[in-house]
PDB file of C-alpha atoms in Angstrom:
ATOM      1  CA  UNK A   1       0.000   0.000   0.000  1.00 45.00           C
ATOM      2  CA  UNK A   2       2.109   2.860  -1.302  1.00 46.00           C
ATOM      3  CA  UNK A   3       1.140   6.430  -1.920  1.00 46.00           C
ATOM      4  CA  UNK A   4       2.904   8.026  -4.879  1.00 45.00           C
ATOM      5  CA  UNK A   5       4.479  11.316  -3.937  1.00 46.00           C
ATOM      6  CA  UNK A   6       7.088  12.554  -6.370  1.00 44.00           C
ATOM      7  CA  UNK A   7       9.284  11.534  -9.258  1.00 43.00           C
ATOM      8  CA  UNK A   8      12.907  12.154  -9.885  1.00 42.00           C
ATOM      9  CA  UNK A   9      14.165  14.049 -12.908  1.00 42.00           C
ATOM     10  CA  UNK A  10      17.132  11.726 -13.138  1.00 41.00           C
ATOM     11  CA  UNK A  11      15.456   8.288 -13.049  1.00 42.00           C
ATOM     12  CA  UNK A  12      17.858   6.899 -15.604  1.00 41.00           C
ATOM     13  CA  UNK A  13      20.878   7.983 -13.582  1.00 42.00           C
ATOM     14  CA  UNK A  14      20.042   5.952 -10.491  1.00 46.00           C
ATOM     15  CA  UNK A  15      17.399   3.294  -9.861  1.00 48.00           C
ATOM     16  CA  UNK A  16      14.687   4.358  -7.432  1.00 50.00           C
ATOM     17  CA  UNK A  17      14.307   1.951  -4.478  1.00 54.00           C
ATOM     18  CA  UNK A  18      10.873   0.414  -3.873  1.00 50.00           C
ATOM     19  CA  UNK A  19      10.465   2.488  -0.723  1.00 50.00           C
ATOM     20  CA  UNK A  20      11.315   5.778  -2.486  1.00 49.00           C
ATOM     21  CA  UNK A  21       8.314   7.956  -3.247  1.00 49.00           C
ATOM     22  CA  UNK A  22       7.408   7.960  -6.922  1.00 47.00           C
ATOM     23  CA  UNK A  23       4.336   8.960  -8.832  1.00 44.00           C
ATOM     24  CA  UNK A  24       2.262  11.611 -10.445  1.00 39.00           C
ATOM     25  CA  UNK A  25       3.532  14.879  -8.893  1.00 43.00           C
ATOM     26  CA  UNK A  26       5.911  17.058 -10.861  1.00 46.00           C
ATOM     27  CA  UNK A  27       9.205  17.452  -9.056  1.00 49.00           C
ATOM     28  CA  UNK A  28       9.855  21.090  -8.312  1.00 60.00           C
ATOM     29  CA  UNK A  29      13.359  22.360  -7.944  1.00 51.00           C
ATOM     30  CA  UNK A  30      12.819  22.759  -4.217  1.00 54.00           C
ATOM     31  CA  UNK A  31      11.934  19.060  -3.878  1.00 71.00           C
ATOM     32  CA  UNK A  32      14.956  17.685  -5.696  1.00 83.00           C
ATOM     33  CA  UNK A  33      16.715  17.678  -2.327  1.00 83.00           C
ATOM     34  CA  UNK A  34      13.951  15.404  -1.027  1.00 85.00           C
ATOM     35  CA  UNK A  35      14.615  12.864  -3.782  1.00 88.00           C
ATOM     36  CA  UNK A  36      18.342  12.929  -3.157  1.00 87.00           C
ATOM     37  CA  UNK A  37      17.726  12.570   0.589  1.00 87.00           C
ATOM     38  CA  UNK A  38      15.576   9.486  -0.004  1.00 89.00           C
ATOM     39  CA  UNK A  39      18.209   7.912  -2.237  1.00 90.00           C
ATOM     40  CA  UNK A  40      20.995   8.644   0.232  1.00 90.00           C
ATOM     41  CA  UNK A  41      19.275   7.737   3.513  1.00 89.00           C
ATOM     42  CA  UNK A  42      16.609   5.284   2.321  1.00 89.00           C
ATOM     43  CA  UNK A  43      18.454   2.051   3.196  1.00 90.00           C
ATOM     44  CA  UNK A  44      19.214   3.262   6.717  1.00 89.00           C
ATOM     45  CA  UNK A  45      15.626   4.362   7.252  1.00 90.00           C
ATOM     46  CA  UNK A  46      14.363   1.062   5.870  1.00 90.00           C
ATOM     47  CA  UNK A  47      16.430  -0.795   8.492  1.00 89.00           C
ATOM     48  CA  UNK A  48      14.789   1.362  11.144  1.00 88.00           C
ATOM     49  CA  UNK A  49      11.347   0.542   9.730  1.00 90.00           C
ATOM     50  CA  UNK A  50      12.201  -3.167   9.709  1.00 90.00           C
ATOM     51  CA  UNK A  51      13.061  -2.988  13.380  1.00 87.00           C
ATOM     52  CA  UNK A  52       9.530  -1.730  14.061  1.00 87.00           C
ATOM     53  CA  UNK A  53       7.674  -4.433  12.113  1.00 86.00           C
ATOM     54  CA  UNK A  54       7.951  -8.160  11.692  1.00 82.00           C
ATOM     55  CA  UNK A  55       7.212  -8.224   7.970  1.00 86.00           C
ATOM     56  CA  UNK A  56       9.606  -6.641   5.413  1.00 88.00           C
ATOM     57  CA  UNK A  57       6.670  -5.594   3.203  1.00 90.00           C
ATOM     58  CA  UNK A  58       5.042  -3.840   6.151  1.00 89.00           C
ATOM     59  CA  UNK A  59       8.352  -2.101   6.814  1.00 90.00           C
ATOM     60  CA  UNK A  60       8.418  -0.748   3.262  1.00 92.00           C
ATOM     61  CA  UNK A  61       4.813   0.461   3.624  1.00 92.00           C
ATOM     62  CA  UNK A  62       5.665   2.054   6.936  1.00 91.00           C
ATOM     63  CA  UNK A  63       8.669   3.843   5.469  1.00 91.00           C
ATOM     64  CA  UNK A  64       6.609   4.963   2.466  1.00 93.00           C
ATOM     65  CA  UNK A  65       4.025   6.494   4.804  1.00 92.00           C
ATOM     66  CA  UNK A  66       6.699   8.224   6.874  1.00 92.00           C
ATOM     67  CA  UNK A  67       8.368   9.582   3.740  1.00 91.00           C
ATOM     68  CA  UNK A  68       4.995  10.836   2.530  1.00 90.00           C
ATOM     69  CA  UNK A  69       4.550  12.728   5.782  1.00 89.00           C
ATOM     70  CA  UNK A  70       8.069  14.096   5.435  1.00 88.00           C
ATOM     71  CA  UNK A  71       7.404  15.165   1.854  1.00 88.00           C
ATOM     72  CA  UNK A  72       4.244  17.027   2.893  1.00 87.00           C
ATOM     73  CA  UNK A  73       6.138  18.824   5.678  1.00 86.00           C
ATOM     74  CA  UNK A  74       9.310  19.393   3.625  1.00 82.00           C
ATOM     75  CA  UNK A  75       8.900  23.179   3.460  1.00 82.00           C
ATOM     76  CA  UNK A  76       8.205  23.443   7.200  1.00 84.00           C
ATOM     77  CA  UNK A  77      11.310  21.513   8.257  1.00 81.00           C
ATOM     78  CA  UNK A  78      13.807  24.206   9.102  1.00 81.00           C
ATOM     79  CA  UNK A  79      16.879  22.147   9.915  1.00 83.00           C
ATOM     80  CA  UNK A  80      17.462  19.632   7.153  1.00 78.00           C
ATOM     81  CA  UNK A  81      20.370  18.179   9.129  1.00 82.00           C
ATOM     82  CA  UNK A  82      17.781  16.690  11.490  1.00 82.00           C
ATOM     83  CA  UNK A  83      15.774  14.926   8.786  1.00 85.00           C
ATOM     84  CA  UNK A  84      16.657  11.429  10.016  1.00 86.00           C
ATOM     85  CA  UNK A  85      15.181  12.239  13.414  1.00 86.00           C
ATOM     86  CA  UNK A  86      12.059  13.661  11.794  1.00 87.00           C
ATOM     87  CA  UNK A  87      11.563  10.561   9.631  1.00 89.00           C
ATOM     88  CA  UNK A  88      12.266   8.216  12.550  1.00 89.00           C
ATOM     89  CA  UNK A  89       9.675  10.034  14.645  1.00 90.00           C
ATOM     90  CA  UNK A  90       7.210   9.758  11.741  1.00 90.00           C
ATOM     91  CA  UNK A  91       7.992   6.021  11.520  1.00 90.00           C
ATOM     92  CA  UNK A  92       7.409   5.533  15.217  1.00 90.00           C
ATOM     93  CA  UNK A  93       4.219   7.604  15.316  1.00 90.00           C
ATOM     94  CA  UNK A  94       2.820   5.828  12.262  1.00 89.00           C
ATOM     95  CA  UNK A  95       3.636   2.414  13.702  1.00 89.00           C
ATOM     96  CA  UNK A  96       2.063   3.354  17.012  1.00 88.00           C
ATOM     97  CA  UNK A  97      -1.097   4.490  15.223  1.00 86.00           C
ATOM     98  CA  UNK A  98      -1.218   1.231  13.279  1.00 82.00           C
ATOM     99  CA  UNK A  99      -0.738  -0.750  16.454  1.00 80.00           C
ATOM    100  CA  UNK A 100      -3.570   1.096  18.190  1.00 81.00           C
ATOM    101  CA  UNK A 101      -5.921   0.558  15.252  1.00 79.00           C
ATOM    102  CA  UNK A 102      -5.130  -3.116  14.792  1.00 73.00           C
ATOM    103  CA  UNK A 103      -8.052  -5.453  14.594  1.00 70.00           C
ATOM    104  CA  UNK A 104      -8.396  -8.069  17.270  1.00 67.00           C
ATOM    105  CA  UNK A 105     -10.002 -11.216  15.931  1.00 67.00           C
ATOM    106  CA  UNK A 106     -12.573 -12.962  18.062  1.00 67.00           C
ATOM    107  CA  UNK A 107     -13.473 -16.572  17.546  1.00 71.00           C
ATOM    108  CA  UNK A 108     -16.560 -18.360  18.810  1.00 74.00           C
ATOM    109  CA  UNK A 109     -15.911 -21.704  20.452  1.00 76.00           C
ATOM    110  CA  UNK A 110     -18.085 -24.499  21.731  1.00 76.00           C
ATOM    111  CA  UNK A 111     -16.719 -24.463  25.250  1.00 78.00           C
ATOM    112  CA  UNK A 112     -15.583 -21.510  27.280  1.00 72.00           C
ATOM    113  CA  UNK A 113     -12.004 -21.854  28.414  1.00 73.00           C
ATOM    114  CA  UNK A 114     -12.190 -21.851  32.164  1.00 76.00           C
ATOM    115  CA  UNK A 115      -9.051 -21.233  34.172  1.00 74.00           C
ATOM    116  CA  UNK A 116      -7.948 -24.211  36.189  1.00 77.00           C
ATOM    117  CA  UNK A 117      -8.719 -23.661  39.811  1.00 78.00           C
ATOM    118  CA  UNK A 118      -5.779 -23.919  42.129  1.00 76.00           C
ATOM    119  CA  UNK A 119      -6.798 -25.494  45.399  1.00 79.00           C
ATOM    120  CA  UNK A 120      -6.496 -22.975  48.193  1.00 82.00           C
ATOM    121  CA  UNK A 121      -4.867 -24.190  51.387  1.00 82.00           C
ATOM    122  CA  UNK A 122      -7.124 -24.941  54.295  1.00 85.00           C
ATOM    123  CA  UNK A 123      -6.945 -22.086  56.820  1.00 88.00           C
ATOM    124  CA  UNK A 124      -7.037 -24.590  59.688  1.00 89.00           C
ATOM    125  CA  UNK A 125      -3.985 -26.393  58.285  1.00 85.00           C
ATOM    126  CA  UNK A 126      -2.181 -23.078  57.852  1.00 85.00           C
ATOM    127  CA  UNK A 127      -2.872 -22.210  61.494  1.00 88.00           C
ATOM    128  CA  UNK A 128      -1.625 -25.609  62.654  1.00 86.00           C
ATOM    129  CA  UNK A 129       1.597 -25.093  60.677  1.00 86.00           C
ATOM    130  CA  UNK A 130       1.969 -21.553  62.047  1.00 86.00           C
ATOM    131  CA  UNK A 131       1.576 -22.795  65.624  1.00 89.00           C
ATOM    132  CA  UNK A 132       4.046 -25.650  65.073  1.00 88.00           C
ATOM    133  CA  UNK A 133       6.594 -23.215  63.620  1.00 87.00           C
ATOM    134  CA  UNK A 134       6.303 -20.886  66.612  1.00 89.00           C
ATOM    135  CA  UNK A 135       6.670 -23.775  69.046  1.00 90.00           C
ATOM    136  CA  UNK A 136       9.835 -24.845  67.201  1.00 90.00           C
ATOM    137  CA  UNK A 137      11.189 -21.274  67.209  1.00 90.00           C
ATOM    138  CA  UNK A 138      10.462 -20.988  70.929  1.00 90.00           C
ATOM    139  CA  UNK A 139      12.637 -24.091  71.558  1.00 91.00           C
ATOM    140  CA  UNK A 140      15.681 -22.263  70.131  1.00 91.00           C
ATOM    141  CA  UNK A 141      18.177 -20.579  72.480  1.00 91.00           C
ATOM    142  CA  UNK A 142      17.342 -16.912  73.152  1.00 90.00           C
ATOM    143  CA  UNK A 143      20.107 -15.478  70.945  1.00 91.00           C
ATOM    144  CA  UNK A 144      19.307 -17.717  67.959  1.00 91.00           C
ATOM    145  CA  UNK A 145      15.582 -17.093  68.384  1.00 90.00           C
ATOM    146  CA  UNK A 146      16.148 -13.326  68.371  1.00 91.00           C
ATOM    147  CA  UNK A 147      18.228 -13.558  65.195  1.00 90.00           C
ATOM    148  CA  UNK A 148      15.682 -15.770  63.388  1.00 90.00           C
ATOM    149  CA  UNK A 149      12.825 -13.472  64.357  1.00 90.00           C
ATOM    150  CA  UNK A 150      14.695 -10.357  63.232  1.00 90.00           C
ATOM    151  CA  UNK A 151      15.881 -11.934  59.971  1.00 90.00           C
ATOM    152  CA  UNK A 152      12.753 -13.787  58.846  1.00 87.00           C
ATOM    153  CA  UNK A 153       9.786 -12.305  60.695  1.00 84.00           C
ATOM    154  CA  UNK A 154      10.928  -8.687  60.828  1.00 86.00           C
ATOM    155  CA  UNK A 155      12.668  -9.045  57.425  1.00 87.00           C
ATOM    156  CA  UNK A 156      15.868  -7.282  58.460  1.00 88.00           C
ATOM    157  CA  UNK A 157      19.118  -7.807  56.570  1.00 91.00           C
ATOM    158  CA  UNK A 158      22.053  -9.561  58.187  1.00 92.00           C
ATOM    159  CA  UNK A 159      23.789  -6.208  58.707  1.00 92.00           C
ATOM    160  CA  UNK A 160      20.674  -4.669  60.290  1.00 91.00           C
ATOM    161  CA  UNK A 161      20.216  -7.681  62.558  1.00 91.00           C
ATOM    162  CA  UNK A 162      23.868  -7.471  63.629  1.00 92.00           C
ATOM    163  CA  UNK A 163      23.477  -3.766  64.367  1.00 91.00           C
ATOM    164  CA  UNK A 164      20.310  -4.277  66.442  1.00 90.00           C
ATOM    165  CA  UNK A 165      21.901  -7.051  68.501  1.00 91.00           C
ATOM    166  CA  UNK A 166      25.333  -5.452  68.699  1.00 92.00           C
ATOM    167  CA  UNK A 167      27.179  -8.400  67.146  1.00 93.00           C
ATOM    168  CA  UNK A 168      29.140  -8.954  63.933  1.00 94.00           C
ATOM    169  CA  UNK A 169      27.525  -9.989  60.652  1.00 93.00           C
ATOM    170  CA  UNK A 170      29.475 -13.262  60.746  1.00 94.00           C
ATOM    171  CA  UNK A 171      27.957 -14.058  64.143  1.00 93.00           C
ATOM    172  CA  UNK A 172      24.473 -13.483  62.726  1.00 93.00           C
ATOM    173  CA  UNK A 173      25.197 -15.723  59.733  1.00 93.00           C
ATOM    174  CA  UNK A 174      26.534 -18.607  61.789  1.00 94.00           C
ATOM    175  CA  UNK A 175      23.845 -18.390  64.492  1.00 93.00           C
ATOM    176  CA  UNK A 176      21.020 -18.230  61.945  1.00 93.00           C
ATOM    177  CA  UNK A 177      22.517 -21.176  60.059  1.00 93.00           C
ATOM    178  CA  UNK A 178      22.632 -23.270  63.248  1.00 94.00           C
ATOM    179  CA  UNK A 179      19.071 -22.210  64.147  1.00 92.00           C
ATOM    180  CA  UNK A 180      17.739 -23.205  60.723  1.00 90.00           C
ATOM    181  CA  UNK A 181      19.479 -26.565  61.087  1.00 91.00           C
ATOM    182  CA  UNK A 182      17.673 -27.132  64.385  1.00 90.00           C
ATOM    183  CA  UNK A 183      14.345 -26.131  62.829  1.00 89.00           C
ATOM    184  CA  UNK A 184      14.873 -28.597  59.973  1.00 88.00           C
ATOM    185  CA  UNK A 185      15.425 -31.385  62.496  1.00 88.00           C
ATOM    186  CA  UNK A 186      12.382 -30.520  64.636  1.00 86.00           C
ATOM    187  CA  UNK A 187       9.953 -33.482  64.571  1.00 85.00           C
ATOM    188  CA  UNK A 188       6.858 -31.225  64.674  1.00 82.00           C
ATOM    189  CA  UNK A 189       7.874 -29.661  61.338  1.00 79.00           C
ATOM    190  CA  UNK A 190       8.632 -32.957  59.563  1.00 72.00           C
ATOM    191  CA  UNK A 191       5.256 -33.048  57.688  1.00 63.00           C
ATOM    192  CA  UNK A 192       6.156 -29.689  56.073  1.00 58.00           C
ATOM    193  CA  UNK A 193       9.203 -31.123  54.328  1.00 51.00           C
TER     194      UNK A 193
END
């Protein structure tokens, strides 16, 4: 889907790429720079368009549309050194508009797809586990219990736990490791594993 925009006076001199605007409008002297710009920068701009679409044909259409917009605004563009940025913005805006207008196909089916229900845990079982965990934590020595509570219930880092208890980070690491080992061996928590 290409929109013809302009023709080049020197078609025989250089072949016009498929993404270059061609067509029924007479090329004025002021638009000859547009044709030369398209010939010079077209391949680079086409790579940009291809990065925005999955299909090479769609990329050519996208570039053609962006070049059409550039051609229409050619007289209003003051800094022709910034043309690449202008065309890239036109590419992006055009692609965004196409994306927003895309058609979403809907298909009727015999059965409605129902999400699989994930069984929710029984609140009574969760409370039993919670109580067993606290009983196991309460069996720990005071210092290990304090470190486990600060690290895992209060969600403090090892450095924060060490600062609160006035010990080194290494002490926190080793004490918490020993406490977790004791919790793993607790017979009340064996069904959890």
